[in-house]
DNA sequence: AGAATAGTGTCTATTAGACAGTATCCC
DNA sequence: GGGATACTGTCTAATAGACACTATTCT
């Protein structure tokens, strides 16, 4: 009985929700796309293993981003080699440099979630299901936690935050109502003194994430 | 590397949230209280193992109640025997017969969650943390799913359902507002033709759970 | 009749959603 | 000045919370 960890790493790039996938360099499923992941080492904690596998396979250091456990998958036939149970994690990250392929991975890339889930058999193992569950978790968490900010940089504008909601949920939100609601939720945003004009037009105030961990009342889709 | 399953089985008894615990009949932690659970068999699926262990240790058949995965726990030192990763499940059940002790269990009993969590070291392994997480999951799920009905029988009154919310959340709810809100949520309740006077007073209409799986808008605590 | 619980109705304050106008930068 | 984006404000409909009364059973 072997235990593995797999990661659903999500980011918002080019106005799309994208996931980090690797092209497998080893059997089984050699040459096919899969989620990054690998075997749990003896003596190693689960989140540590997740961070290690992510770095080994994609070169991305799990620094400054949100990592949480998603669920475990243990269907007896999920891995043709042997009986495995995998503990899946989701990681939410701001836009990051292009990943580089590492151990056991022939290639690493960001791919739009829409594409990965458009047709079955795109991902190895049961990774399509894991990705679906991870995306659904992320969507749900935006409703009742300030987690949308995990997709932004350290400082961000309200418009950038709104774009995250729009992209992840696939909806459009009224900028004025969004602004009112989000600034009215205590603990979500912490204003800074700085502004930016990176989006053009009038300078926008920059914010950091506040201390709140849950949103009362939640932001419903 | 061994994989186990553990269960947080919750019910509402005597106006309290109670959990199913067993007294361990084997080392380690022999004689101490723990959550029911055990090793995953080769070729066995995770939820199947959860149901099997529950029946083996407590005699309770996982029929007609809600079983869902909670999370996995894999700290390297969580089991003194060997390296184990456990996949925890939560089960929500209506009031059930007193459990009987089975394999590996010297005793099985319902115990109020309040008591179990009042003092540390009450439960073996990391089961206190698992119980805490399970209770918090149940509390949260009452907000946005019709899962409160899982604590009731097949047919139940609105007052009985309200008592579930009150006991699990530890709050009091206005009966009139609760009635209005819950009957106004499409798909939550399906009225039957029957009534009951088991609570005394005017006969109350009996309901079954409807088709809804999520509540829009949610019931906030 | 009285006790006990079920169910319905009303008022009010808050919130969500739709929508328009003003402000401040860059070129 | 023109273009672009940021921010503020108003109206209205729906909702949540507080609260009181009527209805139907059993003893």
Tab-separated table of C-alpha atoms (C1' of nucleotides) in Angstrom:
chain	number	residue	atom	x	y	z
A	1	UNK	CA	0.000	0.000	0.000
A	2	UNK	CA	1.609	3.249	-1.154
A	3	UNK	CA	0.646	6.814	-0.337
A	4	UNK	CA	1.146	9.626	-2.804
A	5	UNK	CA	0.374	13.322	-2.883
A	6	UNK	CA	-0.977	15.179	-5.900
A	7	UNK	CA	-1.459	18.888	-6.423
A	8	UNK	CA	-4.047	21.026	-8.105
A	9	UNK	CA	-2.134	24.271	-8.556
A	10	UNK	CA	-4.395	27.039	-9.790
A	11	UNK	CA	-3.655	30.539	-10.978
A	12	UNK	CA	-5.304	33.271	-12.993
A	13	UNK	CA	-3.356	33.951	-16.168
A	14	UNK	CA	-4.466	35.779	-19.288
A	15	UNK	CA	-7.968	36.201	-17.887
A	16	UNK	CA	-8.375	32.464	-17.482
A	17	UNK	CA	-8.247	29.995	-14.651
A	18	UNK	CA	-5.213	27.822	-15.334
A	19	UNK	CA	-3.783	24.711	-13.733
A	20	UNK	CA	-0.240	23.454	-13.534
A	21	UNK	CA	0.265	20.143	-15.331
A	22	UNK	CA	3.299	18.049	-16.151
A	23	UNK	CA	3.976	15.643	-18.956
A	24	UNK	CA	4.931	12.353	-17.388
A	25	UNK	CA	8.469	11.139	-18.033
A	26	UNK	CA	7.945	7.685	-16.510
A	27	UNK	CA	5.518	4.822	-16.875
A	28	UNK	CA	2.632	4.482	-16.412
A	29	UNK	CA	1.027	7.103	-18.630
A	30	UNK	CA	4.442	8.184	-19.961
A	31	UNK	CA	4.059	11.171	-22.239
A	32	UNK	CA	0.610	12.056	-20.961
A	33	UNK	CA	-0.436	15.090	-18.952
A	34	UNK	CA	-0.936	14.707	-15.232
A	35	UNK	CA	-1.056	16.724	-12.056
A	36	UNK	CA	2.275	17.144	-10.263
A	37	UNK	CA	2.754	14.743	-7.393
A	38	UNK	CA	4.578	11.699	-6.162
A	39	UNK	CA	5.267	9.294	-3.345
A	40	UNK	CA	5.221	10.269	0.296
A	41	UNK	CA	8.608	9.747	1.906
A	42	UNK	CA	8.911	7.916	5.226
A	43	UNK	CA	9.101	10.416	8.052
A	44	UNK	CA	7.689	13.188	5.920
A	45	UNK	CA	4.506	15.070	6.711
A	46	UNK	CA	1.780	15.338	4.070
A	47	UNK	CA	1.964	19.080	3.335
A	48	UNK	CA	5.764	18.856	3.273
A	49	UNK	CA	5.575	16.136	0.662
A	50	UNK	CA	3.201	18.251	-1.404
A	51	UNK	CA	5.564	21.211	-1.373
A	52	UNK	CA	8.565	19.009	-2.148
A	53	UNK	CA	6.917	17.298	-5.103
A	54	UNK	CA	5.800	20.617	-6.486
A	55	UNK	CA	9.309	21.988	-6.373
A	56	UNK	CA	10.921	18.817	-7.736
A	57	UNK	CA	8.628	18.549	-10.712
A	58	UNK	CA	8.061	22.173	-11.640
A	59	UNK	CA	10.728	24.232	-9.894
A	60	UNK	CA	8.064	26.271	-8.129
A	61	UNK	CA	8.788	26.998	-4.482
A	62	UNK	CA	5.724	26.864	-2.292
A	63	UNK	CA	6.454	30.254	-0.841
A	64	UNK	CA	3.752	32.823	-0.238
A	65	UNK	CA	0.867	30.810	-1.518
A	66	UNK	CA	-2.094	29.080	-0.139
A	67	UNK	CA	-1.861	25.291	0.254
A	68	UNK	CA	-4.701	23.246	1.677
A	69	UNK	CA	-5.750	19.652	1.637
A	70	UNK	CA	-8.442	18.784	-0.869
A	71	UNK	CA	-9.377	15.103	-0.436
A	72	UNK	CA	-8.011	11.588	-0.745
A	73	UNK	CA	-8.613	9.158	-3.577
A	74	UNK	CA	-8.151	5.451	-3.153
A	75	UNK	CA	-10.063	3.435	-5.729
A	76	UNK	CA	-8.296	0.060	-5.881
A	77	UNK	CA	-7.591	0.347	-9.603
A	78	UNK	CA	-6.608	3.988	-9.754
A	79	UNK	CA	-2.929	3.172	-10.371
A	80	UNK	CA	-2.017	0.219	-12.623
A	81	UNK	CA	1.321	-0.312	-10.854
A	82	UNK	CA	0.113	-1.004	-7.333
A	83	UNK	CA	-2.435	-0.107	-4.770
A	84	UNK	CA	-2.114	3.614	-4.022
A	85	UNK	CA	-4.021	6.126	-1.996
A	86	UNK	CA	-3.347	9.719	-2.935
A	87	UNK	CA	-3.867	12.767	-0.779
A	88	UNK	CA	-4.657	15.694	-3.042
A	89	UNK	CA	-3.839	19.305	-2.213
A	90	UNK	CA	-4.884	22.522	-3.838
A	91	UNK	CA	-2.547	25.477	-4.144
A	92	UNK	CA	-3.728	28.924	-5.146
A	93	UNK	CA	-1.070	31.211	-6.522
A	94	UNK	CA	-0.609	34.583	-8.096
A	95	UNK	CA	0.732	34.622	-11.613
A	96	UNK	CA	4.097	32.861	-11.531
A	97	UNK	CA	7.015	32.349	-13.865
A	98	UNK	CA	6.742	29.537	-16.371
A	99	UNK	CA	7.492	26.276	-14.612
A	100	UNK	CA	10.497	24.193	-15.604
A	101	UNK	CA	10.358	20.444	-15.865
A	102	UNK	CA	12.154	18.507	-13.138
A	103	UNK	CA	12.451	14.961	-11.861
A	104	UNK	CA	10.051	12.516	-13.456
A	105	UNK	CA	8.519	15.275	-15.548
A	106	UNK	CA	9.306	15.747	-19.213
A	107	UNK	CA	7.539	19.071	-19.361
A	108	UNK	CA	5.627	21.421	-17.085
A	109	UNK	CA	3.101	24.026	-18.180
A	110	UNK	CA	0.120	26.154	-17.286
A	111	UNK	CA	-2.989	25.039	-19.112
A	112	UNK	CA	-6.467	26.566	-18.988
A	113	UNK	CA	-8.768	24.495	-16.805
A	114	UNK	CA	-11.423	24.885	-19.471
A	115	UNK	CA	-9.216	23.024	-21.968
A	116	UNK	CA	-8.155	20.321	-19.530
A	117	UNK	CA	-11.728	19.503	-18.662
A	118	UNK	CA	-13.202	19.931	-22.127
A	119	UNK	CA	-12.499	16.379	-23.206
A	120	UNK	CA	-12.135	13.214	-21.131
A	121	UNK	CA	-8.870	11.271	-21.045
A	122	UNK	CA	-6.814	14.438	-21.130
A	123	UNK	CA	-5.232	13.679	-17.773
A	124	UNK	CA	-3.620	10.492	-16.460
A	125	UNK	CA	-4.931	8.382	-13.552
A	126	UNK	CA	-8.038	9.874	-11.937
A	127	UNK	CA	-6.515	13.332	-12.155
A	128	UNK	CA	-9.428	14.726	-14.123
A	129	UNK	CA	-11.712	14.050	-11.183
A	130	UNK	CA	-9.193	15.516	-8.753
A	131	UNK	CA	-8.904	18.637	-10.883
A	132	UNK	CA	-12.688	18.974	-11.030
A	133	UNK	CA	-12.952	18.661	-7.276
A	134	UNK	CA	-10.125	21.141	-6.760
A	135	UNK	CA	-11.668	23.730	-9.024
A	136	UNK	CA	-15.025	23.325	-7.343
A	137	UNK	CA	-13.384	23.735	-3.948
A	138	UNK	CA	-11.693	26.928	-5.066
A	139	UNK	CA	-14.945	28.299	-6.471
A	140	UNK	CA	-16.800	27.522	-3.279
A	141	UNK	CA	-14.105	28.976	-1.058
A	142	UNK	CA	-14.235	32.330	-2.785
A	143	UNK	CA	-17.747	32.654	-1.423
A	144	UNK	CA	-16.984	32.495	2.247
A	145	UNK	CA	-13.259	33.196	2.648
A	146	UNK	CA	-10.944	36.003	1.516
A	147	UNK	CA	-9.069	33.433	-0.557
A	148	UNK	CA	-9.501	35.269	-3.834
A	149	UNK	CA	-6.597	37.428	-2.717
A	150	UNK	CA	-4.339	34.352	-2.917
A	151	UNK	CA	-4.578	34.732	-6.698
A	152	UNK	CA	-3.292	38.301	-6.502
A	153	UNK	CA	0.094	39.698	-5.626
A	154	UNK	CA	0.934	41.023	-2.206
A	155	UNK	CA	-0.725	44.321	-3.026
A	156	UNK	CA	-3.618	44.565	-5.436
A	157	UNK	CA	-6.434	46.791	-6.573
A	158	UNK	CA	-10.118	46.128	-6.133
A	159	UNK	CA	-10.503	45.744	-9.868
A	160	UNK	CA	-7.823	43.043	-9.921
A	161	UNK	CA	-9.596	41.224	-7.129
A	162	UNK	CA	-12.890	41.485	-8.945
A	163	UNK	CA	-11.316	40.000	-12.070
A	164	UNK	CA	-10.301	36.979	-9.992
A	165	UNK	CA	-13.892	36.397	-8.940
A	166	UNK	CA	-15.102	36.862	-12.482
A	167	UNK	CA	-12.570	34.495	-13.990
A	168	UNK	CA	-12.888	31.773	-11.370
A	169	UNK	CA	-16.656	31.883	-11.299
A	170	UNK	CA	-17.089	32.593	-14.997
A	171	UNK	CA	-19.472	35.447	-14.291
A	172	UNK	CA	-19.451	39.216	-14.504
A	173	UNK	CA	-19.861	41.357	-11.417
A	174	UNK	CA	-21.018	44.936	-11.149
A	175	UNK	CA	-17.903	46.967	-10.289
A	176	UNK	CA	-19.805	49.409	-8.094
A	177	UNK	CA	-21.684	46.834	-6.050
A	178	UNK	CA	-18.537	44.727	-5.750
A	179	UNK	CA	-16.596	47.698	-4.465
A	180	UNK	CA	-19.262	48.558	-1.921
A	181	UNK	CA	-19.634	45.006	-0.690
A	182	UNK	CA	-15.987	44.160	-0.418
A	183	UNK	CA	-14.929	47.351	1.285
A	184	UNK	CA	-17.854	46.955	3.665
A	185	UNK	CA	-16.718	43.499	4.812
A	186	UNK	CA	-14.557	44.150	7.849
A	187	UNK	CA	-11.210	42.416	7.855
A	188	UNK	CA	-11.142	41.465	4.196
A	189	UNK	CA	-9.082	44.344	2.859
A	190	UNK	CA	-6.467	46.508	4.475
A	191	UNK	CA	-5.862	49.731	2.559
A	192	UNK	CA	-2.321	50.900	1.944
A	193	UNK	CA	-1.132	54.434	1.203
A	194	UNK	CA	0.024	53.479	-2.259
A	195	UNK	CA	-1.773	53.656	-5.545
A	196	UNK	CA	-1.035	52.283	-8.968
A	197	UNK	CA	-1.834	53.181	-12.535
A	198	UNK	CA	-0.866	49.798	-13.968
A	199	UNK	CA	-4.379	49.360	-15.315
A	200	UNK	CA	-4.360	52.846	-16.897
A	201	UNK	CA	-6.710	55.665	-16.022
A	202	UNK	CA	-7.162	57.120	-12.605
A	203	UNK	CA	-4.765	55.677	-10.007
A	204	UNK	CA	-6.308	52.885	-7.973
A	205	UNK	CA	-5.695	52.368	-4.284
A	206	UNK	CA	-3.684	49.273	-3.400
A	207	UNK	CA	-4.843	46.881	-0.700
A	208	UNK	CA	-3.437	43.971	1.249
A	209	UNK	CA	-5.378	41.076	2.707
A	210	UNK	CA	-6.816	41.729	6.129
A	211	UNK	CA	-7.072	39.481	9.152
A	212	UNK	CA	-10.434	37.890	8.371
A	213	UNK	CA	-10.440	34.175	7.619
A	214	UNK	CA	-14.137	33.831	6.881
A	215	UNK	CA	-16.627	36.215	5.331
A	216	UNK	CA	-19.814	37.081	7.158
A	217	UNK	CA	-22.024	37.368	5.296
A	218	UNK	CA	-20.574	35.397	2.372
A	219	UNK	CA	-20.296	36.519	-1.240
A	220	UNK	CA	-22.705	34.359	-3.142
A	221	UNK	CA	-22.292	33.422	-6.772
B	1	UNK	CA	3.278	2.711	5.058
B	2	UNK	CA	-0.207	1.714	6.216
B	3	UNK	CA	-3.524	3.340	5.393
B	4	UNK	CA	-6.370	3.370	7.886
B	5	UNK	CA	-9.851	4.840	7.969
B	6	UNK	CA	-11.416	6.496	10.999
B	7	UNK	CA	-14.963	7.663	11.520
B	8	UNK	CA	-16.560	10.614	13.236
B	9	UNK	CA	-20.113	9.334	13.695
B	10	UNK	CA	-22.412	12.091	14.926
B	11	UNK	CA	-25.983	12.015	16.116
B	12	UNK	CA	-28.345	14.143	18.148
B	13	UNK	CA	-29.390	12.352	21.340
B	14	UNK	CA	-30.961	13.794	24.469
B	15	UNK	CA	-30.719	17.302	23.056
B	16	UNK	CA	-26.967	17.006	22.631
B	17	UNK	CA	-24.562	16.412	19.799
B	18	UNK	CA	-23.006	13.027	20.494
B	19	UNK	CA	-20.228	11.039	18.874
B	20	UNK	CA	-19.655	7.324	18.660
B	21	UNK	CA	-16.490	6.196	20.433
B	22	UNK	CA	-15.008	2.812	21.247
B	23	UNK	CA	-12.769	1.682	24.044
B	24	UNK	CA	-9.714	0.133	22.486
B	25	UNK	CA	-9.185	-3.564	23.123
B	26	UNK	CA	-5.710	-3.705	21.573
B	27	UNK	CA	-2.433	-1.885	21.900
B	28	UNK	CA	-1.570	0.884	21.462
B	29	UNK	CA	-3.820	2.960	23.675
B	30	UNK	CA	-5.519	-0.185	25.015
B	31	UNK	CA	-8.375	0.771	27.335
B	32	UNK	CA	-8.602	4.318	26.042
B	33	UNK	CA	-11.391	5.900	24.048
B	34	UNK	CA	-10.929	6.339	20.321
B	35	UNK	CA	-12.876	6.850	17.157
B	36	UNK	CA	-13.935	3.676	15.369
B	37	UNK	CA	-11.682	2.759	12.472
B	38	UNK	CA	-9.058	0.370	11.214
B	39	UNK	CA	-6.834	-0.740	8.393
B	40	UNK	CA	-7.783	-0.490	4.772
B	41	UNK	CA	-7.910	-3.917	3.159
B	42	UNK	CA	-6.174	-4.534	-0.188
B	43	UNK	CA	-8.673	-4.250	-2.988
B	44	UNK	CA	-11.135	-2.355	-0.845
B	45	UNK	CA	-12.396	1.133	-1.616
B	46	UNK	CA	-12.118	3.861	1.022
B	47	UNK	CA	-15.823	4.373	1.782
B	48	UNK	CA	-16.321	0.605	1.827
B	49	UNK	CA	-13.606	0.262	4.420
B	50	UNK	CA	-15.225	2.988	6.506
B	51	UNK	CA	-18.589	1.219	6.486
B	52	UNK	CA	-16.987	-2.144	7.262
B	53	UNK	CA	-14.980	-0.862	10.209
B	54	UNK	CA	-18.037	0.871	11.596
B	55	UNK	CA	-20.043	-2.330	11.493
B	56	UNK	CA	-17.220	-4.490	12.827
B	57	UNK	CA	-16.525	-2.303	15.816
B	58	UNK	CA	-19.976	-1.067	16.746
B	59	UNK	CA	-22.510	-3.305	15.012
B	60	UNK	CA	-24.016	-0.299	13.276
B	61	UNK	CA	-24.857	-0.858	9.629
B	62	UNK	CA	-24.138	2.130	7.454
B	63	UNK	CA	-27.597	2.072	5.983
B	64	UNK	CA	-29.640	5.196	5.396
B	65	UNK	CA	-27.129	7.640	6.686
B	66	UNK	CA	-24.856	10.216	5.307
B	67	UNK	CA	-21.187	9.276	4.899
B	68	UNK	CA	-18.654	11.696	3.479
B	69	UNK	CA	-14.927	12.052	3.499
B	70	UNK	CA	-13.553	14.534	5.995
B	71	UNK	CA	-9.783	14.752	5.553
B	72	UNK	CA	-6.574	12.749	5.839
B	73	UNK	CA	-4.070	12.872	8.666
B	74	UNK	CA	-0.521	11.718	8.224
B	75	UNK	CA	1.836	13.213	10.804
B	76	UNK	CA	4.833	10.838	10.947
B	77	UNK	CA	4.424	10.179	14.681
B	78	UNK	CA	0.665	9.889	14.843
B	79	UNK	CA	0.753	6.124	15.436
B	80	UNK	CA	3.504	4.671	17.661
B	81	UNK	CA	3.373	1.298	15.878
B	82	UNK	CA	4.265	2.364	12.372
B	83	UNK	CA	3.875	5.053	9.797
B	84	UNK	CA	0.162	5.433	9.069
B	85	UNK	CA	-1.956	7.789	7.055
B	86	UNK	CA	-5.609	7.798	8.020
B	87	UNK	CA	-8.508	8.909	5.869
B	88	UNK	CA	-11.236	10.231	8.150
B	89	UNK	CA	-14.929	10.105	7.321
B	90	UNK	CA	-17.886	11.739	8.975
B	91	UNK	CA	-21.215	9.975	9.279
B	92	UNK	CA	-24.384	11.792	10.291
B	93	UNK	CA	-27.114	9.605	11.674
B	94	UNK	CA	-30.520	9.784	13.280
B	95	UNK	CA	-30.779	8.457	16.784
B	96	UNK	CA	-29.689	4.829	16.652
B	97	UNK	CA	-29.722	1.845	18.982
B	98	UNK	CA	-26.936	1.601	21.508
B	99	UNK	CA	-23.872	0.240	19.729
B	100	UNK	CA	-22.408	-3.120	20.699
B	101	UNK	CA	-18.687	-3.693	20.958
B	102	UNK	CA	-17.134	-5.800	18.221
B	103	UNK	CA	-13.717	-6.774	16.930
B	104	UNK	CA	-10.854	-4.850	18.515
B	105	UNK	CA	-13.266	-2.839	20.650
B	106	UNK	CA	-13.854	-3.524	24.329
B	107	UNK	CA	-16.797	-1.176	24.474
B	108	UNK	CA	-18.743	1.159	22.217
B	109	UNK	CA	-20.831	4.111	23.306
B	110	UNK	CA	-22.352	7.456	22.407
B	111	UNK	CA	-20.674	10.309	24.254
B	112	UNK	CA	-21.537	14.021	24.124
B	113	UNK	CA	-19.068	15.887	21.941
B	114	UNK	CA	-18.928	18.563	24.611
B	115	UNK	CA	-17.520	16.032	27.093
B	116	UNK	CA	-15.079	14.485	24.657
B	117	UNK	CA	-13.590	17.844	23.781
B	118	UNK	CA	-13.730	19.370	27.255
B	119	UNK	CA	-10.367	17.988	28.330
B	120	UNK	CA	-7.337	17.045	26.249
B	121	UNK	CA	-6.029	13.480	26.173
B	122	UNK	CA	-9.536	12.043	26.234
B	123	UNK	CA	-9.102	10.369	22.868
B	124	UNK	CA	-6.293	8.186	21.551
B	125	UNK	CA	-3.970	9.077	18.656
B	126	UNK	CA	-4.856	12.410	17.039
B	127	UNK	CA	-8.549	11.585	17.268
B	128	UNK	CA	-9.369	14.698	19.239
B	129	UNK	CA	-8.270	16.827	16.303
B	130	UNK	CA	-10.188	14.623	13.877
B	131	UNK	CA	-13.313	14.931	16.009
B	132	UNK	CA	-12.931	18.707	16.172
B	133	UNK	CA	-12.580	18.910	12.418
B	134	UNK	CA	-15.552	16.602	11.908
B	135	UNK	CA	-17.809	18.616	14.182
B	136	UNK	CA	-16.767	21.840	12.508
B	137	UNK	CA	-17.484	20.300	9.097
B	138	UNK	CA	-20.942	19.237	10.227
B	139	UNK	CA	-21.676	22.692	11.627
B	140	UNK	CA	-20.564	24.373	8.447
B	141	UNK	CA	-22.488	22.002	6.212
B	142	UNK	CA	-25.764	22.762	7.943
B	143	UNK	CA	-25.423	26.259	6.581
B	144	UNK	CA	-25.412	25.490	2.918
B	145	UNK	CA	-26.791	21.967	2.516
B	146	UNK	CA	-29.986	20.213	3.655
B	147	UNK	CA	-27.812	17.882	5.711
B	148	UNK	CA	-29.534	18.644	9.003
B	149	UNK	CA	-32.198	16.186	7.880
B	150	UNK	CA	-29.604	13.410	8.085
B	151	UNK	CA	-29.909	13.713	11.862
B	152	UNK	CA	-33.662	13.108	11.667
B	153	UNK	CA	-35.658	10.024	10.826
B	154	UNK	CA	-37.123	9.410	7.412
B	155	UNK	CA	-40.065	11.670	8.220
B	156	UNK	CA	-39.749	14.551	10.618
B	157	UNK	CA	-41.414	17.751	11.744
B	158	UNK	CA	-40.074	21.232	11.299
B	159	UNK	CA	-39.619	21.562	15.025
B	160	UNK	CA	-37.476	18.433	15.089
B	161	UNK	CA	-35.372	19.822	12.299
B	162	UNK	CA	-35.008	23.118	14.114
B	163	UNK	CA	-33.852	21.298	17.232
B	164	UNK	CA	-31.070	19.739	15.162
B	165	UNK	CA	-29.837	23.148	14.102
B	166	UNK	CA	-30.049	24.436	17.652
B	167	UNK	CA	-28.199	21.501	19.157
B	168	UNK	CA	-25.461	21.311	16.541
B	169	UNK	CA	-24.879	25.040	16.470
B	170	UNK	CA	-25.487	25.611	20.160
B	171	UNK	CA	-27.856	28.480	19.439
B	172	UNK	CA	-31.556	29.158	19.653
B	173	UNK	CA	-33.578	29.959	16.562
B	174	UNK	CA	-36.870	31.764	16.267
B	175	UNK	CA	-39.453	29.071	15.419
B	176	UNK	CA	-41.487	31.393	13.206
B	177	UNK	CA	-38.608	32.739	11.175
B	178	UNK	CA	-37.137	29.265	10.893
B	179	UNK	CA	-40.421	27.896	9.608
B	180	UNK	CA	-40.754	30.656	7.043
B	181	UNK	CA	-37.195	30.389	5.842
B	182	UNK	CA	-37.038	26.633	5.573
B	183	UNK	CA	-40.377	26.177	3.865
B	184	UNK	CA	-39.449	28.961	1.477
B	185	UNK	CA	-36.269	27.217	0.337
B	186	UNK	CA	-37.323	25.202	-2.689
B	187	UNK	CA	-36.220	21.591	-2.692
B	188	UNK	CA	-35.297	21.368	0.965
B	189	UNK	CA	-38.523	19.869	2.308
B	190	UNK	CA	-41.112	17.696	0.695
B	191	UNK	CA	-44.395	17.686	2.618
B	192	UNK	CA	-46.213	14.417	3.236
B	193	UNK	CA	-49.885	13.902	3.970
B	194	UNK	CA	-49.168	12.580	7.429
B	195	UNK	CA	-49.017	14.411	10.721
B	196	UNK	CA	-47.790	13.449	14.148
B	197	UNK	CA	-48.516	14.416	17.718
B	198	UNK	CA	-45.392	12.833	19.142
B	199	UNK	CA	-44.304	16.200	20.462
B	200	UNK	CA	-47.730	16.853	22.057
B	201	UNK	CA	-50.060	19.719	21.182
B	202	UNK	CA	-51.417	20.385	17.750
B	203	UNK	CA	-50.456	17.756	15.176
B	204	UNK	CA	-47.429	18.733	13.137
B	205	UNK	CA	-47.037	18.022	9.453
B	206	UNK	CA	-44.367	15.483	8.583
B	207	UNK	CA	-41.799	16.183	5.884
B	208	UNK	CA	-39.213	14.272	3.933
B	209	UNK	CA	-35.995	15.645	2.479
B	210	UNK	CA	-36.360	17.151	-0.961
B	211	UNK	CA	-34.110	16.986	-3.982
B	212	UNK	CA	-31.940	20.010	-3.215
B	213	UNK	CA	-28.281	19.352	-2.474
B	214	UNK	CA	-27.276	22.922	-1.731
B	215	UNK	CA	-29.155	25.809	-0.178
B	216	UNK	CA	-29.434	29.108	-2.012
B	217	UNK	CA	-29.274	31.316	-0.118
B	218	UNK	CA	-27.604	29.555	2.787
B	219	UNK	CA	-28.748	29.505	6.408
B	220	UNK	CA	-26.182	31.457	8.308
B	221	UNK	CA	-25.346	30.836	11.931
C	1	DA	C1'	-61.455	24.661	29.956
C	2	DG	C1'	-56.607	24.639	30.048
C	3	DA	C1'	-52.146	23.271	28.532
C	4	DA	C1'	-49.131	22.445	24.880
C	5	DT	C1'	-47.369	22.794	20.444
C	6	DA	C1'	-48.221	24.122	15.232
C	7	DG	C1'	-48.719	27.334	11.995
C	8	DT	C1'	-49.552	32.250	9.885
C	9	DG	C1'	-49.011	37.303	9.659
C	10	DT	C1'	-46.978	42.032	10.211
C	11	DC	C1'	-43.767	45.591	10.818
C	12	DT	C1'	-39.091	47.405	10.215
C	13	DA	C1'	-34.287	47.709	9.349
C	14	DT	C1'	-30.838	45.993	6.504
C	15	DT	C1'	-29.065	44.327	2.276
C	16	DA	C1'	-28.678	43.241	-2.747
C	17	DG	C1'	-29.153	44.599	-7.336
C	18	DA	C1'	-29.689	47.934	-11.054
C	19	DC	C1'	-27.976	52.094	-12.692
C	20	DA	C1'	-25.443	57.228	-13.454
C	21	DG	C1'	-22.487	60.621	-12.473
C	22	DT	C1'	-18.006	62.632	-10.839
C	23	DA	C1'	-12.817	62.268	-10.134
C	24	DT	C1'	-8.035	61.657	-11.453
C	25	DC	C1'	-4.568	60.030	-13.950
C	26	DC	C1'	-1.847	59.597	-18.979
C	27	DC	C1'	-1.200	61.087	-23.554
D	1	DG	C1'	-8.971	68.009	-24.211
D	2	DG	C1'	-9.811	63.109	-24.871
D	3	DG	C1'	-9.506	58.589	-23.298
D	4	DA	C1'	-9.402	55.433	-19.723
D	5	DT	C1'	-10.201	53.685	-15.328
D	6	DA	C1'	-11.431	54.692	-10.170
D	7	DC	C1'	-14.600	55.899	-7.035
D	8	DT	C1'	-19.209	57.574	-4.865
D	9	DG	C1'	-24.231	57.872	-4.688
D	10	DT	C1'	-29.319	56.799	-5.285
D	11	DC	C1'	-33.389	54.268	-5.914
D	12	DT	C1'	-36.006	49.970	-5.305
D	13	DA	C1'	-37.097	45.275	-4.371
D	14	DA	C1'	-36.110	41.433	-1.533
D	15	DT	C1'	-34.697	39.576	2.787
D	16	DA	C1'	-33.831	38.938	7.791
D	17	DG	C1'	-35.035	39.678	12.397
D	18	DA	C1'	-38.225	40.856	16.065
D	19	DC	C1'	-42.619	39.931	17.646
D	20	DA	C1'	-48.156	38.387	18.367
D	21	DC	C1'	-51.935	36.036	17.287
D	22	DT	C1'	-54.863	32.041	15.819
D	23	DA	C1'	-55.387	26.822	15.279
D	24	DT	C1'	-55.673	22.042	16.711
D	25	DT	C1'	-54.866	18.462	19.488
D	26	DC	C1'	-54.879	15.890	24.416
D	27	DT	C1'	-56.250	15.554	29.169
